[in-house]
Amino acid sequence: MRAPENLRKAGRQVTANPGAPGVDGMTSEDCPACAREPWPSIRPAGREERYQPSPGRRTEIPQRHGQGKRRLGIPTGVERVIQQAIAQVLGPIVDPEFCASSGGFRPGRSAHQAVRQLQGYSKAGAKVAVALDLAKFFARVNHDALMTRVARRVRDKALLRLIGP
């Protein structure tokens, strides 16, 4: 997918997924337009590895079932579009590396599908099931090891530096 097409698709996706505004006050509906204006300066900065993402707005949201609060970073409008564009490129590259039974936040997967899959395994005679919640995974993962794994599949050095620690 070419970059302009990828950005248009990212803008549509961001608009379709409403959320709270970041520090820039941009709503999801404003994001496609807000990304077009600065893009002529963002693109060369990214290619030359000078691009610095804007800081996100920090907030806490209640967790399900009253289990405390979860910290959340809300990106600016431009960052939402850029992050979505990167996800659209990386997703098809890294998704095949996941185990077929892995659910999580993968496209086309849901908790309901995981439950049905588990029921199928049970009917087939499985006696043990393992469920993992990757809470705080990205806060605890060895980022150097993670980026080494990503770099095996992604050859674009500028992109690796952009998404890396």
PDB file of C-alpha atoms in Angstrom:
ATOM      1  CA  MET A   1       0.000   0.000   0.000  1.00  0.00           C
ATOM      2  CA  ARG A   2       1.358   3.385  -0.956  1.00  0.00           C
ATOM      3  CA  ALA A   3       1.894   6.010   1.760  1.00  0.00           C
ATOM      4  CA  PRO A   4      -0.910   8.422   0.716  1.00  0.00           C
ATOM      5  CA  GLU A   5      -3.427   5.574   0.512  1.00  0.00           C
ATOM      6  CA  ASN A   6      -2.243   4.223   3.867  1.00  0.00           C
ATOM      7  CA  LEU A   7      -2.661   7.656   5.495  1.00  0.00           C
ATOM      8  CA  ARG A   8      -6.170   8.092   4.064  1.00  0.00           C
ATOM      9  CA  LYS A   9      -7.147   4.667   5.372  1.00  0.00           C
ATOM     10  CA  ALA A  10      -5.579   5.485   8.760  1.00  0.00           C
ATOM     11  CA  GLY A  11      -7.544   8.739   8.925  1.00  0.00           C
ATOM     12  CA  ARG A  12     -10.805   6.907   8.207  1.00  0.00           C
ATOM     13  CA  GLN A  13     -10.002   4.299  10.849  1.00  0.00           C
ATOM     14  CA  VAL A  14      -9.201   6.928  13.488  1.00  0.00           C
ATOM     15  CA  THR A  15     -12.424   8.786  12.692  1.00  0.00           C
ATOM     16  CA  ALA A  16     -14.405   5.542  13.077  1.00  0.00           C
ATOM     17  CA  ASN A  17     -12.921   4.904  16.529  1.00  0.00           C
ATOM     18  CA  PRO A  18     -13.998   7.830  18.723  1.00  0.00           C
ATOM     19  CA  GLY A  19     -12.074   8.569  21.863  1.00  0.00           C
ATOM     20  CA  ALA A  20     -11.043  11.321  24.219  1.00  0.00           C
ATOM     21  CA  PRO A  21      -8.895  14.128  22.771  1.00  0.00           C
ATOM     22  CA  GLY A  22      -5.168  14.313  23.481  1.00  0.00           C
ATOM     23  CA  VAL A  23      -3.231  17.339  24.720  1.00  0.00           C
ATOM     24  CA  ASP A  24      -4.000  19.086  21.413  1.00  0.00           C
ATOM     25  CA  GLY A  25      -7.755  18.926  22.053  1.00  0.00           C
ATOM     26  CA  MET A  26      -8.364  17.177  18.708  1.00  0.00           C
ATOM     27  CA  THR A  27     -11.337  14.832  18.556  1.00  0.00           C
ATOM     28  CA  SER A  28     -11.274  11.688  16.420  1.00  0.00           C
ATOM     29  CA  GLU A  29     -13.386  13.457  13.793  1.00  0.00           C
ATOM     30  CA  ASP A  30     -10.729  16.178  13.450  1.00  0.00           C
ATOM     31  CA  CYS A  31      -7.802  13.770  13.056  1.00  0.00           C
ATOM     32  CA  PRO A  32      -7.726  13.166   9.287  1.00  0.00           C
ATOM     33  CA  ALA A  33      -7.679  16.902   8.584  1.00  0.00           C
ATOM     34  CA  CYS A  34      -5.175  17.631  11.355  1.00  0.00           C
ATOM     35  CA  ALA A  35      -2.730  15.087   9.930  1.00  0.00           C
ATOM     36  CA  ARG A  36      -2.865  16.498   6.381  1.00  0.00           C
ATOM     37  CA  GLU A  37      -1.593  19.956   7.311  1.00  0.00           C
ATOM     38  CA  PRO A  38       1.669  18.998   9.050  1.00  0.00           C
ATOM     39  CA  TRP A  39       2.366  15.971   6.841  1.00  0.00           C
ATOM     40  CA  PRO A  40       4.737  17.812   4.464  1.00  0.00           C
ATOM     41  CA  SER A  41       7.050  18.490   7.438  1.00  0.00           C
ATOM     42  CA  ILE A  42       6.439  15.179   9.242  1.00  0.00           C
ATOM     43  CA  ARG A  43       7.267  12.916   6.296  1.00  0.00           C
ATOM     44  CA  PRO A  44      10.818  14.199   5.698  1.00  0.00           C
ATOM     45  CA  ALA A  45      11.476  14.287   9.447  1.00  0.00           C
ATOM     46  CA  GLY A  46      10.488  10.614   9.616  1.00  0.00           C
ATOM     47  CA  ARG A  47      12.672   9.650   6.680  1.00  0.00           C
ATOM     48  CA  GLU A  48      15.617  11.569   8.129  1.00  0.00           C
ATOM     49  CA  GLU A  49      14.959  10.066  11.570  1.00  0.00           C
ATOM     50  CA  ARG A  50      14.387  13.489  13.142  1.00  0.00           C
ATOM     51  CA  TYR A  51      10.698  12.982  13.923  1.00  0.00           C
ATOM     52  CA  GLN A  52       9.793  13.302  17.587  1.00  0.00           C
ATOM     53  CA  PRO A  53       6.311  12.112  18.580  1.00  0.00           C
ATOM     54  CA  SER A  54       4.242  14.550  20.587  1.00  0.00           C
ATOM     55  CA  PRO A  55       3.672  13.712  24.236  1.00  0.00           C
ATOM     56  CA  GLY A  56       0.336  12.115  25.021  1.00  0.00           C
ATOM     57  CA  ARG A  57      -2.178  13.154  27.638  1.00  0.00           C
ATOM     58  CA  ARG A  58      -1.971  10.911  30.703  1.00  0.00           C
ATOM     59  CA  THR A  59      -5.140   9.832  32.426  1.00  0.00           C
ATOM     60  CA  GLU A  60      -6.455   6.959  34.488  1.00  0.00           C
ATOM     61  CA  ILE A  61      -9.520   4.947  33.627  1.00  0.00           C
ATOM     62  CA  PRO A  62     -11.394   2.521  35.863  1.00  0.00           C
ATOM     63  CA  GLN A  63     -10.756  -1.138  35.166  1.00  0.00           C
ATOM     64  CA  ARG A  64     -13.561  -3.575  34.690  1.00  0.00           C
ATOM     65  CA  HIS A  65     -15.039  -5.199  37.755  1.00  0.00           C
ATOM     66  CA  GLY A  66     -13.784  -2.411  40.049  1.00  0.00           C
ATOM     67  CA  GLN A  67     -10.173  -3.644  40.079  1.00  0.00           C
ATOM     68  CA  GLY A  68      -8.631  -0.211  40.426  1.00  0.00           C
ATOM     69  CA  LYS A  69      -7.493   2.101  37.662  1.00  0.00           C
ATOM     70  CA  ARG A  70      -5.378   1.698  34.567  1.00  0.00           C
ATOM     71  CA  ARG A  71      -3.026   4.398  33.299  1.00  0.00           C
ATOM     72  CA  LEU A  72      -3.672   5.446  29.749  1.00  0.00           C
ATOM     73  CA  GLY A  73      -1.792   7.706  27.366  1.00  0.00           C
ATOM     74  CA  ILE A  74      -4.004   9.522  24.873  1.00  0.00           C
ATOM     75  CA  PRO A  75      -2.104  10.563  21.744  1.00  0.00           C
ATOM     76  CA  THR A  76      -2.602  13.789  19.828  1.00  0.00           C
ATOM     77  CA  GLY A  77      -4.672  13.714  16.651  1.00  0.00           C
ATOM     78  CA  VAL A  78      -1.625  13.607  14.394  1.00  0.00           C
ATOM     79  CA  GLU A  79      -0.093  10.808  16.485  1.00  0.00           C
ATOM     80  CA  ARG A  80      -3.308   8.755  16.246  1.00  0.00           C
ATOM     81  CA  VAL A  81      -3.178   8.855  12.472  1.00  0.00           C
ATOM     82  CA  ILE A  82       0.556   8.075  12.378  1.00  0.00           C
ATOM     83  CA  GLN A  83       0.179   5.203  14.858  1.00  0.00           C
ATOM     84  CA  GLN A  84      -2.719   3.761  12.858  1.00  0.00           C
ATOM     85  CA  ALA A  85      -0.756   4.034   9.607  1.00  0.00           C
ATOM     86  CA  ILE A  86       2.181   2.196  11.202  1.00  0.00           C
ATOM     87  CA  ALA A  87      -0.147  -0.475  12.619  1.00  0.00           C
ATOM     88  CA  GLN A  88      -1.640  -1.023   9.159  1.00  0.00           C
ATOM     89  CA  VAL A  89       1.821  -1.702   7.770  1.00  0.00           C
ATOM     90  CA  LEU A  90       3.173  -3.772  10.679  1.00  0.00           C
ATOM     91  CA  GLY A  91       0.029  -5.809  11.373  1.00  0.00           C
ATOM     92  CA  PRO A  92       0.190  -8.020   8.288  1.00  0.00           C
ATOM     93  CA  ILE A  93       3.928  -8.517   8.842  1.00  0.00           C
ATOM     94  CA  VAL A  94       3.866  -9.559  12.514  1.00  0.00           C
ATOM     95  CA  ASP A  95       0.397 -11.100  12.897  1.00  0.00           C
ATOM     96  CA  PRO A  96       1.365 -14.378  11.162  1.00  0.00           C
ATOM     97  CA  GLU A  97       4.054 -14.823  13.841  1.00  0.00           C
ATOM     98  CA  PHE A  98       1.421 -15.217  16.584  1.00  0.00           C
ATOM     99  CA  CYS A  99       0.119 -18.600  17.662  1.00  0.00           C
ATOM    100  CA  ALA A 100      -3.157 -19.509  15.931  1.00  0.00           C
ATOM    101  CA  SER A 101      -4.909 -19.777  19.292  1.00  0.00           C
ATOM    102  CA  SER A 102      -3.725 -16.339  20.410  1.00  0.00           C
ATOM    103  CA  GLY A 103      -6.552 -13.812  20.694  1.00  0.00           C
ATOM    104  CA  GLY A 104      -5.899 -10.554  22.452  1.00  0.00           C
ATOM    105  CA  PHE A 105      -6.335  -7.387  20.455  1.00  0.00           C
ATOM    106  CA  ARG A 106      -5.725  -9.017  17.101  1.00  0.00           C
ATOM    107  CA  PRO A 107      -7.862  -8.083  14.111  1.00  0.00           C
ATOM    108  CA  GLY A 108     -10.889 -10.273  13.573  1.00  0.00           C
ATOM    109  CA  ARG A 109     -10.575 -11.907  17.000  1.00  0.00           C
ATOM    110  CA  SER A 110     -12.711 -11.563  20.097  1.00  0.00           C
ATOM    111  CA  ALA A 111     -13.113 -12.932  23.603  1.00  0.00           C
ATOM    112  CA  HIS A 112     -16.262 -14.720  22.433  1.00  0.00           C
ATOM    113  CA  GLN A 113     -14.266 -16.568  19.776  1.00  0.00           C
ATOM    114  CA  ALA A 114     -11.720 -17.578  22.412  1.00  0.00           C
ATOM    115  CA  VAL A 115     -14.476 -19.007  24.614  1.00  0.00           C
ATOM    116  CA  ARG A 116     -15.919 -20.986  21.666  1.00  0.00           C
ATOM    117  CA  GLN A 117     -12.451 -22.272  20.824  1.00  0.00           C
ATOM    118  CA  LEU A 118     -11.935 -23.339  24.441  1.00  0.00           C
ATOM    119  CA  GLN A 119     -15.294 -25.130  24.423  1.00  0.00           C
ATOM    120  CA  GLY A 120     -14.226 -26.991  21.297  1.00  0.00           C
ATOM    121  CA  TYR A 121     -10.978 -28.104  22.922  1.00  0.00           C
ATOM    122  CA  SER A 122     -12.926 -29.255  25.972  1.00  0.00           C
ATOM    123  CA  LYS A 123     -15.330 -31.310  23.848  1.00  0.00           C
ATOM    124  CA  ALA A 124     -12.320 -32.838  22.091  1.00  0.00           C
ATOM    125  CA  GLY A 125     -11.026 -34.064  25.459  1.00  0.00           C
ATOM    126  CA  ALA A 126      -8.554 -31.381  26.525  1.00  0.00           C
ATOM    127  CA  LYS A 127      -8.134 -31.311  30.297  1.00  0.00           C
ATOM    128  CA  VAL A 128      -6.032 -28.175  30.788  1.00  0.00           C
ATOM    129  CA  ALA A 129      -6.517 -24.610  29.581  1.00  0.00           C
ATOM    130  CA  VAL A 130      -4.182 -21.688  30.105  1.00  0.00           C
ATOM    131  CA  ALA A 131      -5.386 -18.102  30.028  1.00  0.00           C
ATOM    132  CA  LEU A 132      -2.920 -15.258  30.183  1.00  0.00           C
ATOM    133  CA  ASP A 133      -3.635 -11.604  30.812  1.00  0.00           C
ATOM    134  CA  LEU A 134      -0.800  -9.517  29.512  1.00  0.00           C
ATOM    135  CA  ALA A 135      -1.472  -6.632  31.882  1.00  0.00           C
ATOM    136  CA  LYS A 136       1.466  -4.229  31.945  1.00  0.00           C
ATOM    137  CA  PHE A 137       3.223  -6.305  29.270  1.00  0.00           C
ATOM    138  CA  PHE A 138       4.762  -3.345  27.460  1.00  0.00           C
ATOM    139  CA  ALA A 139       5.905  -1.816  30.743  1.00  0.00           C
ATOM    140  CA  ARG A 140       7.756  -5.016  31.640  1.00  0.00           C
ATOM    141  CA  VAL A 141       8.873  -6.547  28.350  1.00  0.00           C
ATOM    142  CA  ASN A 142      12.551  -6.474  27.446  1.00  0.00           C
ATOM    143  CA  HIS A 143      12.286  -3.872  24.679  1.00  0.00           C
ATOM    144  CA  ASP A 144      15.673  -4.725  23.188  1.00  0.00           C
ATOM    145  CA  ALA A 145      14.637  -8.365  22.783  1.00  0.00           C
ATOM    146  CA  LEU A 146      11.247  -7.342  21.400  1.00  0.00           C
ATOM    147  CA  MET A 147      12.783  -4.982  18.855  1.00  0.00           C
ATOM    148  CA  THR A 148      15.302  -7.654  17.841  1.00  0.00           C
ATOM    149  CA  ARG A 149      12.368  -9.961  17.034  1.00  0.00           C
ATOM    150  CA  VAL A 150      10.539  -7.198  15.129  1.00  0.00           C
ATOM    151  CA  ALA A 151      13.717  -6.352  13.192  1.00  0.00           C
ATOM    152  CA  ARG A 152      13.840  -9.918  11.867  1.00  0.00           C
ATOM    153  CA  ARG A 153      10.649  -9.172   9.921  1.00  0.00           C
ATOM    154  CA  VAL A 154      10.872  -5.394   9.365  1.00  0.00           C
ATOM    155  CA  ARG A 155      13.847  -4.088   7.400  1.00  0.00           C
ATOM    156  CA  ASP A 156      13.032  -0.360   7.422  1.00  0.00           C
ATOM    157  CA  LYS A 157      15.582   1.097   9.862  1.00  0.00           C
ATOM    158  CA  ALA A 158      13.807   4.462  10.153  1.00  0.00           C
ATOM    159  CA  LEU A 159      10.556   2.728  11.111  1.00  0.00           C
ATOM    160  CA  LEU A 160      12.347   0.530  13.653  1.00  0.00           C
ATOM    161  CA  ARG A 161      13.900   3.614  15.271  1.00  0.00           C
ATOM    162  CA  LEU A 162      10.516   5.337  15.316  1.00  0.00           C
ATOM    163  CA  ILE A 163       8.722   2.480  17.078  1.00  0.00           C
ATOM    164  CA  GLY A 164      11.661   1.422  19.241  1.00  0.00           C
ATOM    165  CA  PRO A 165      12.476   2.484  22.781  1.00  0.00           C
TER     166      PRO A 165
END
